[in-house]
Coordinates of C-alpha atoms and ligand atoms in Angstrom, one line a residue:
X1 CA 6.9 2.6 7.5
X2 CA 4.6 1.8 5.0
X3 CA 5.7 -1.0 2.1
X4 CA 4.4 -1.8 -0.8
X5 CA 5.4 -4.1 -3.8
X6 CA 3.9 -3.3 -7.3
X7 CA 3.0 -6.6 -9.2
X8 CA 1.6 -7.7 -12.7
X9 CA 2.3 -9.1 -16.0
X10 CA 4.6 -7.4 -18.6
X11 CA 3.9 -3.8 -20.4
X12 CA 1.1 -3.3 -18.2
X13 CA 2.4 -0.1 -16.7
X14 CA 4.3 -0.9 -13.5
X15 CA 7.4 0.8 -14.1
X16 CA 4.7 3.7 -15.5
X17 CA 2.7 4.2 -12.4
X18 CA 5.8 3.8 -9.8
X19 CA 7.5 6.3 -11.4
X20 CA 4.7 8.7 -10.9
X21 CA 4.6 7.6 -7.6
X22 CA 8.1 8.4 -6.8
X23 CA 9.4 10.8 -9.5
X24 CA 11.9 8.3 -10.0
X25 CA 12.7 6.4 -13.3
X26 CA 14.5 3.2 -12.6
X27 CA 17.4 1.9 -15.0
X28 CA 16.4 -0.5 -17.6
X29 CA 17.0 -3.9 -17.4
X30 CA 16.8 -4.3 -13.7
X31 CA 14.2 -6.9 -12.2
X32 CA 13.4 -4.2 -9.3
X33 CA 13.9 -1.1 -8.2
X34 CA 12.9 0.9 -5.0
X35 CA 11.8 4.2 -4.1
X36 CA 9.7 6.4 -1.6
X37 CA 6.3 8.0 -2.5
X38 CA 5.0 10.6 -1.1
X39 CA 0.9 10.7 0.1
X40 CA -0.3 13.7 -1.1
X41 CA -2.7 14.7 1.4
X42 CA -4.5 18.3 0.7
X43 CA -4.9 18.7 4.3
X44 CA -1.1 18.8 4.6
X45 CA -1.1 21.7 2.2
X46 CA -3.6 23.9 4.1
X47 CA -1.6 23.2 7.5
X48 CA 1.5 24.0 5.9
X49 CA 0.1 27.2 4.4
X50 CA -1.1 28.3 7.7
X51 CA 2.1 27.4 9.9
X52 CA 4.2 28.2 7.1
X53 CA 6.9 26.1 8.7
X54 CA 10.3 25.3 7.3
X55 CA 10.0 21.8 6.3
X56 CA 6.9 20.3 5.7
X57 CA 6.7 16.2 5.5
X58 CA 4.0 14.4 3.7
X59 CA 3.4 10.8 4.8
X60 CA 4.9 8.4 3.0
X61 CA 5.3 4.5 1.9
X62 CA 7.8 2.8 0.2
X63 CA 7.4 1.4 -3.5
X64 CA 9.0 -1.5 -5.0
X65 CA 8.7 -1.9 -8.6
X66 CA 9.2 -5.2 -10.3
X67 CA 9.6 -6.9 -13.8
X68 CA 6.7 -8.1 -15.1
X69 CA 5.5 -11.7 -13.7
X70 CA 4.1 -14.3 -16.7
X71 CA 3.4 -17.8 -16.4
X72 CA 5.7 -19.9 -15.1
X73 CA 7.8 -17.4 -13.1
X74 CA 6.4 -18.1 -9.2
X75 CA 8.4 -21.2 -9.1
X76 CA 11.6 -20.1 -10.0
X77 CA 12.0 -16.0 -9.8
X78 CA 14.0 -14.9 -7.0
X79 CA 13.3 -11.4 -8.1
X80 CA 10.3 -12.1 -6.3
X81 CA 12.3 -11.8 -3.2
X82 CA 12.7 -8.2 -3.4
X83 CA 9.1 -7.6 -2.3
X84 CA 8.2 -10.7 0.3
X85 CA 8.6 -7.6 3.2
X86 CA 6.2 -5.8 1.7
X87 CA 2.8 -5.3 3.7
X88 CA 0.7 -4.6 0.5
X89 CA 0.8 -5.5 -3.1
X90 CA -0.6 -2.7 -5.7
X91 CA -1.4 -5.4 -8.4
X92 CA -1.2 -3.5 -11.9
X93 CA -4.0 -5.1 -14.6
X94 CA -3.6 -3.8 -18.1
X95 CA -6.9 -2.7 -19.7
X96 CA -5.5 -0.4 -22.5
X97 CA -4.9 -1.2 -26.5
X98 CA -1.2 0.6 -26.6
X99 CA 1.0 0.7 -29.1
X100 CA 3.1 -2.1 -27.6
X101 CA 0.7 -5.4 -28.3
X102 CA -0.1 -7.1 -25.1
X103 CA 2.4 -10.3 -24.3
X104 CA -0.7 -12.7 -24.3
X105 CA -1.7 -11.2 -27.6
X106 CA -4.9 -9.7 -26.2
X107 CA -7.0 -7.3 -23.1
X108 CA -8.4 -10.0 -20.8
X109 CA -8.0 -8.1 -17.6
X110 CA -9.9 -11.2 -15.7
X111 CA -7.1 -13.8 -17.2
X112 CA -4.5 -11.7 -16.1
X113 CA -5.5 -11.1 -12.7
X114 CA -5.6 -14.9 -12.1
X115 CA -2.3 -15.6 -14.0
X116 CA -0.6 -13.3 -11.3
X117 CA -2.6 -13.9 -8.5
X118 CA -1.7 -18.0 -9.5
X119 CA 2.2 -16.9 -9.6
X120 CA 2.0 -15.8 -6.0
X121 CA 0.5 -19.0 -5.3
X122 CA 3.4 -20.8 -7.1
X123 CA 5.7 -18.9 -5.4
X124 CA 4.3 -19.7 -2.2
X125 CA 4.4 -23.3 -2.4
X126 CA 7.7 -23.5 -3.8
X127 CA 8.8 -21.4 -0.2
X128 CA 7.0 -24.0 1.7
X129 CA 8.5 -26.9 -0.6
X130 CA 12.1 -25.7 0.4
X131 CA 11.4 -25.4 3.7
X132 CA 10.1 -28.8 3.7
X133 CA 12.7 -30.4 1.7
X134 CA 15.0 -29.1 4.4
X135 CA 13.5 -30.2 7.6
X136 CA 12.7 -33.9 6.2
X137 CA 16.4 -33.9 4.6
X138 CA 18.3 -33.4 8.0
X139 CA 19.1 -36.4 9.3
X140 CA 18.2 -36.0 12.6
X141 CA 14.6 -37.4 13.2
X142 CA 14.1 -34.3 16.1
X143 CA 15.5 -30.6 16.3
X144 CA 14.8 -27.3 15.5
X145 CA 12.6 -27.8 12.3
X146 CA 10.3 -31.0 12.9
X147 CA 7.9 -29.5 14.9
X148 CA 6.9 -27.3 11.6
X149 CA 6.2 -30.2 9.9
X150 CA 2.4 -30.5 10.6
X151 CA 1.8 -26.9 9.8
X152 CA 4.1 -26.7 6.6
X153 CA 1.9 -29.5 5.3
X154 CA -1.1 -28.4 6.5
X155 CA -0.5 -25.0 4.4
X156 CA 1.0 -27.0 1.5
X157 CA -2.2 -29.5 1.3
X158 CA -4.3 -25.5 0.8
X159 CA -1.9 -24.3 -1.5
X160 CA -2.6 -27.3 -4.0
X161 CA -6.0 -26.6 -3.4
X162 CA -5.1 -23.3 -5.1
X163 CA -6.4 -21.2 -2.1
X164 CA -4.4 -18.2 -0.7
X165 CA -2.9 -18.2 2.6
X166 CA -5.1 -15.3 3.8
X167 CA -7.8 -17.6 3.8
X168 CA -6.6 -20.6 5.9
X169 CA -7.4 -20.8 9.5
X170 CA -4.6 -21.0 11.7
X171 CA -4.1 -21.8 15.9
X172 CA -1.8 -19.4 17.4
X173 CA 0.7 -21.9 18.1
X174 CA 0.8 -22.7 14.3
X175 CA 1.3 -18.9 13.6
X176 CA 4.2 -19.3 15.7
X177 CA 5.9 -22.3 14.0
X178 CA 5.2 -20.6 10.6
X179 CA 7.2 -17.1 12.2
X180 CA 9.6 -16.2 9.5
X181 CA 7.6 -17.7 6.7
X182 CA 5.6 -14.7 4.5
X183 CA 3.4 -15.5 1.9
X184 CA 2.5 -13.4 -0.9
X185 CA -0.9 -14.8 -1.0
X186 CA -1.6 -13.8 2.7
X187 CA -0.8 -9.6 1.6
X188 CA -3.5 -7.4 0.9
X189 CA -3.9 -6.3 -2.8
X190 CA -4.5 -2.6 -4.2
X191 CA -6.0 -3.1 -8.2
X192 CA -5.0 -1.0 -10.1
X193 CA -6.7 -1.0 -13.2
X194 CA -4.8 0.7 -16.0
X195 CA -7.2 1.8 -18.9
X196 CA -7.0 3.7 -22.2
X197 CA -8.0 7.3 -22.2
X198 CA -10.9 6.7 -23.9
X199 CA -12.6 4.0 -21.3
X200 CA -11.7 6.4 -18.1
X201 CA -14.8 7.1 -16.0
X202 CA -16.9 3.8 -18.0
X203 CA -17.4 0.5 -16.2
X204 CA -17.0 -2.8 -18.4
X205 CA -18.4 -6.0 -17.4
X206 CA -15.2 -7.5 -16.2
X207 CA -14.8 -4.6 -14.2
X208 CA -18.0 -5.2 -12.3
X209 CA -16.8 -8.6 -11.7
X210 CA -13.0 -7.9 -10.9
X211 CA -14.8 -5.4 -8.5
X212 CA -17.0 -7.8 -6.9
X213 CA -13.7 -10.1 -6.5
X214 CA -11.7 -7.3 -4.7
X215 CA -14.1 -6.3 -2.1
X216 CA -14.8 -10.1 -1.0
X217 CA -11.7 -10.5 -0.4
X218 CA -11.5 -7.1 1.5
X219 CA -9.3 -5.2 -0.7
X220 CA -9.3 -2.0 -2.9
X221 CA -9.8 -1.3 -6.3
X222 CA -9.2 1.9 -8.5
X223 CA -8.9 2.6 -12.3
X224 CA -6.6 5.1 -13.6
X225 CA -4.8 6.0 -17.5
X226 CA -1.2 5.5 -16.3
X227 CA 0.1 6.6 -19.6
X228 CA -2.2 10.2 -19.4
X229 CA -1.5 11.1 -16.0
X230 CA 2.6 10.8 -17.3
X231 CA 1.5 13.3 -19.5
X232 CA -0.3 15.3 -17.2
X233 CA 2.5 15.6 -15.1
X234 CA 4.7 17.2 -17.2
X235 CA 2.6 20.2 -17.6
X236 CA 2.4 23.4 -15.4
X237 CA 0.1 23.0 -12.6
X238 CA -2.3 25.5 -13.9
X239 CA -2.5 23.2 -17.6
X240 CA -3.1 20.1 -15.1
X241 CA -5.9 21.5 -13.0
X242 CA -7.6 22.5 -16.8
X243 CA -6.7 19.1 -18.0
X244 CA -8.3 17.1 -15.4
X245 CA -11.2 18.9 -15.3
X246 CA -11.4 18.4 -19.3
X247 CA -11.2 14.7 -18.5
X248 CA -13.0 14.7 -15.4
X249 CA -10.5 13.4 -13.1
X250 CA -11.5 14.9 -9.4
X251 CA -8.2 13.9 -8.3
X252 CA -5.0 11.9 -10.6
X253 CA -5.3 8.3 -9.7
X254 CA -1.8 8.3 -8.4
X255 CA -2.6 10.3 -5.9
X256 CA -5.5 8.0 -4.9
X257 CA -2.9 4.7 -5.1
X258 CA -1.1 6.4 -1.8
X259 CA -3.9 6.6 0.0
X260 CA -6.0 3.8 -1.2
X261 CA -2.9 1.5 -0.2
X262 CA -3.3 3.4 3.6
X263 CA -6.9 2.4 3.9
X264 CA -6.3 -1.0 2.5
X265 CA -4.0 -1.9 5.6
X266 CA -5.6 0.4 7.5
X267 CA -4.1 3.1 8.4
X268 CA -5.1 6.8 9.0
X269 CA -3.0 10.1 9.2
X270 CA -2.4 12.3 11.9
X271 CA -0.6 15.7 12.0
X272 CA 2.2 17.6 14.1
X273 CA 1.9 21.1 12.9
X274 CA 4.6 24.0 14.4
X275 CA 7.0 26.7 12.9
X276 CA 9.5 24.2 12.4
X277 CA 8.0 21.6 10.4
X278 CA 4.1 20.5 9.4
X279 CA 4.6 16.5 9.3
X280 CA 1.7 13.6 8.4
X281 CA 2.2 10.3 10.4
X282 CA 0.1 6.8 9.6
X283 CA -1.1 5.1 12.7
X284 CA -3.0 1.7 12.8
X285 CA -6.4 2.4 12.9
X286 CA -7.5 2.0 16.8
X287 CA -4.2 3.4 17.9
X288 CA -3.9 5.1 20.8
X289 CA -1.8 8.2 22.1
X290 CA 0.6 6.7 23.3
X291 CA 1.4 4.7 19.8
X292 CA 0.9 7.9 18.3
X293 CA 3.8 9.4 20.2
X294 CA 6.1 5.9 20.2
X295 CA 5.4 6.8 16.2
X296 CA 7.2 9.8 15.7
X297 CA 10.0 9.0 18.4
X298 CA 10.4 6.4 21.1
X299 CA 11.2 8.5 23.9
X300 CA 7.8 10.4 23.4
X301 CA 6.0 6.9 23.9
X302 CA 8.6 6.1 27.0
X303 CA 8.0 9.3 28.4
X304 CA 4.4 10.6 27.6
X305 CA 2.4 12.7 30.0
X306 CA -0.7 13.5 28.2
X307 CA -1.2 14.6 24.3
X308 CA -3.1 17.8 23.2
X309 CA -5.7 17.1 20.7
X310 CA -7.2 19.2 18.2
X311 CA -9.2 18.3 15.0
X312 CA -8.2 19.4 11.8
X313 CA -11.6 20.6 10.6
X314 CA -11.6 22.3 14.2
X315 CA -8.5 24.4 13.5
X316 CA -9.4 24.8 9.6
X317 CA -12.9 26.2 10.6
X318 CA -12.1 28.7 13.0
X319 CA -8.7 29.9 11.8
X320 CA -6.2 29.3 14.7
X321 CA -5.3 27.1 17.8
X322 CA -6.4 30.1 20.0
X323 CA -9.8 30.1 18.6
X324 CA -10.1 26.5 18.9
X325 CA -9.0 26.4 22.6
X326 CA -11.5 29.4 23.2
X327 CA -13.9 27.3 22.2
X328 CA -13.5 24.2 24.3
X329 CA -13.0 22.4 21.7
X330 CA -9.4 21.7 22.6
X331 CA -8.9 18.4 24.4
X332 CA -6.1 16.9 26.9
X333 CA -5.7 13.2 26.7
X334 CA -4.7 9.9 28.4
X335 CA -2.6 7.5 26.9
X336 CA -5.9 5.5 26.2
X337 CA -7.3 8.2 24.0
X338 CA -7.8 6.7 20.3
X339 CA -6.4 9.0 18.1
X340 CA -8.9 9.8 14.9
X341 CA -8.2 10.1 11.4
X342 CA -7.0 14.1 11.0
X343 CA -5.7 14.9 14.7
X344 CA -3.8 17.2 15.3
X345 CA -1.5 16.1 18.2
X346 CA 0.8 17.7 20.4
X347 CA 2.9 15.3 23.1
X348 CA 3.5 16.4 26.4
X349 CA 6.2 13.8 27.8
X350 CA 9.0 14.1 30.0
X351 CA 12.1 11.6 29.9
Ligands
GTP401 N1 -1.9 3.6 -24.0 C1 -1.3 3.4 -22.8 N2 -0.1 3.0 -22.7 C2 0.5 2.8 -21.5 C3 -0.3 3.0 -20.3 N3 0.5 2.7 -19.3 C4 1.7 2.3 -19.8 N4 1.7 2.3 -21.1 C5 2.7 2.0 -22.0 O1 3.0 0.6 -21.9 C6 4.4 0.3 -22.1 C7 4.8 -0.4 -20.8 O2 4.8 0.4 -19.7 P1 5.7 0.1 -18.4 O3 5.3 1.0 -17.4 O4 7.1 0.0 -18.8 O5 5.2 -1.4 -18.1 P2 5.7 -2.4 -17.1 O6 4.6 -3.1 -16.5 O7 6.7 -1.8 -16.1 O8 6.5 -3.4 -18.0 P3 7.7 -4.5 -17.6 O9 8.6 -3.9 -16.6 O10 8.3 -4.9 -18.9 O11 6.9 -5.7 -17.0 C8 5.1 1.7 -22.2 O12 5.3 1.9 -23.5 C9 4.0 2.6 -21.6 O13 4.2 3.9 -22.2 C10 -1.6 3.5 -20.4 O14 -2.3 3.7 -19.5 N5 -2.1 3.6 -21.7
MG402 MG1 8.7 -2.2 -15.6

């Protein structure tokens, strides 16, 4: 399963955006709160019309929301805790005026990207410092422990240097001695950039540069109004489609979080589609059928034969599986075969 961990300073819309994300408003006063999200995929909905099955299951990831970080927190917040399994970060940055003034008493999206991003840092070292501190404290001068020592201080000497962990070089054997360590400055990051109404669709010059920032480093980057899509989503479906359109929205930005945060570790969607139930699954890009199948239930993996194969533009094009087989355009495959974003698969196994 997909995890995610939402991060940022205070009031910048956190709590906002992951309760769009997961229709679920967390009680106040608690440092996090957890949730699942549902991917809206539109390809889901046009399988699901044309299987009409009974249950119909959208991919999904898992959303922690968290109290805003400020200065001086990384050291010392154990709330942090709460997100260190998380595979991605969707890293909020507050670009709108609001009627709540901003805690740093003004919009600097730049300065609070690197207040956060030197949090994580903080909080980083001070997991390496304990780990440290414990392995030089026993008094035994071998055991389990010492043999970390090289690599602990080998990642605390790039930590001072205020560099992430993504970006130092490590053997495998050092990998291996760090096992059970994970760094918040080795996860991926989703920006999301939270702007007023008024600056949607416009690109200030700190948004050039936060941009040219995220895709160095290999992440994503999207800008969205948290507080108008709230809005939006109170109103009838048929008052949203109008309202986006008014605003030019293509699609709400919420929607695009889900699936940015797939691409940004990524991951693509296949489909099983029958009477019963019309279900998206995420697969590693570069997966093959037979992780496709271990996906949706060990024994299909254990047991796998072969795995029918159709393409969802296939099957949307020309109406039907029949058609599609008809065709040729059908395929039976090996457990070698790399599955493709939009697959429709069907496993053939026998246990
Ligand atoms: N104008 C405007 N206000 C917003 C937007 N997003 C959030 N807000 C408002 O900002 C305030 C803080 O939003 P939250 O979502 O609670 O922010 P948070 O990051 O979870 O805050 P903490 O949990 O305290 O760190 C609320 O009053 C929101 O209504 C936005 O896009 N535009
Ligand atoms: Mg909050």
């Amino acid at each position: 399963m997909l995890t995610c961990g939402i991060v940022g300073l205070p009031q910048s819309g956190k709590t906002t955006l992951f309760t769009l994300l997961t229709n679920y408003t967390p009680p106040e006063g608690k440092p996090s709160a957890i949730a699942m999200a549902n991917v809206p995929d539109s390809r889901v909905d046009r399988l699901s019309a044309m299987y009409q099955p009974r249950k119909t299951v959208y991919g999904q990831i898992q959303v922690t929301d968290l109290a805003g970080l400020s200065e001086g927190t990384g050291k010392s917040a154990a709330f942090l805790d709460s997100i260190r399994p998380a595979q991605a970060l969707i890293h909020v940055i507050r670009a709108f005026e609001g009627d709540y003034p901003h805690p740093l008493g003004s919009i600097d999206p730049i300065r609070d990207f690197n207040i956060v991003n030197h949090e994580l840092l903080l909080a980083d070292m001070a997991l390496v410092e304990t780990r440290l501190d414990r392995i030089k404290s026993s008094s035994k001068t071998k055991g389990p422990g010492k043999e970390q020592l090289p690599v602990l201080e080998k990642c605390m000497e790039h930590l001072l240097d205020e560099k992430p962990m993504s970006l130092l070089p490590l053997t495998e054997e050092e990998q291996q001695q760090l096992q059970g360590l994970i760094f918040f400055t080795d996860k991926p990051q989703l920006l999301v950039v939270n702007l007023d109404e008024a600056d949607l669709g416009t690109t200030p010059q700190w948004l050039d540069k936060l941009m040219a920032i995220s895709q160095e480093k290999g992440w994503r980057l999207l800008t969205l109004s948290a507080q108008i899509e709230k809005e939006i989503s109170q109103l009838s479906t048929e008052e949203q489609k109008v309202f986006l359109e008014e605003l030019n929205i293509l699609e709400p930005g919420t929607a695009l979080v889900a699936r940015e945060a797939y691409t940004l570790l990524g991951l693509i969607a296949f489909f099983t589609v029958g009477s019963d139930e019309v279900r998206a699954w995420a697969l590693k890009q570069g997966g093959t059928a037979v992780d496709a199948a271990g996906t949706i239930h060990s024994d299909l993996a254990r047991g796998f034969i072969r795995a029918d194969v159709l393409s969802y533009e296939d099957l949307i094009q020309l109406g039907s599986e029949a058609a599609v087989k008809e065709k040729g355009l059908a395929q039976l495959v090996g457990k070698d075969y790399i599955v493709q974003d939009g697959d429709i698969v069907h496993i053939r196994f026998n246990v």
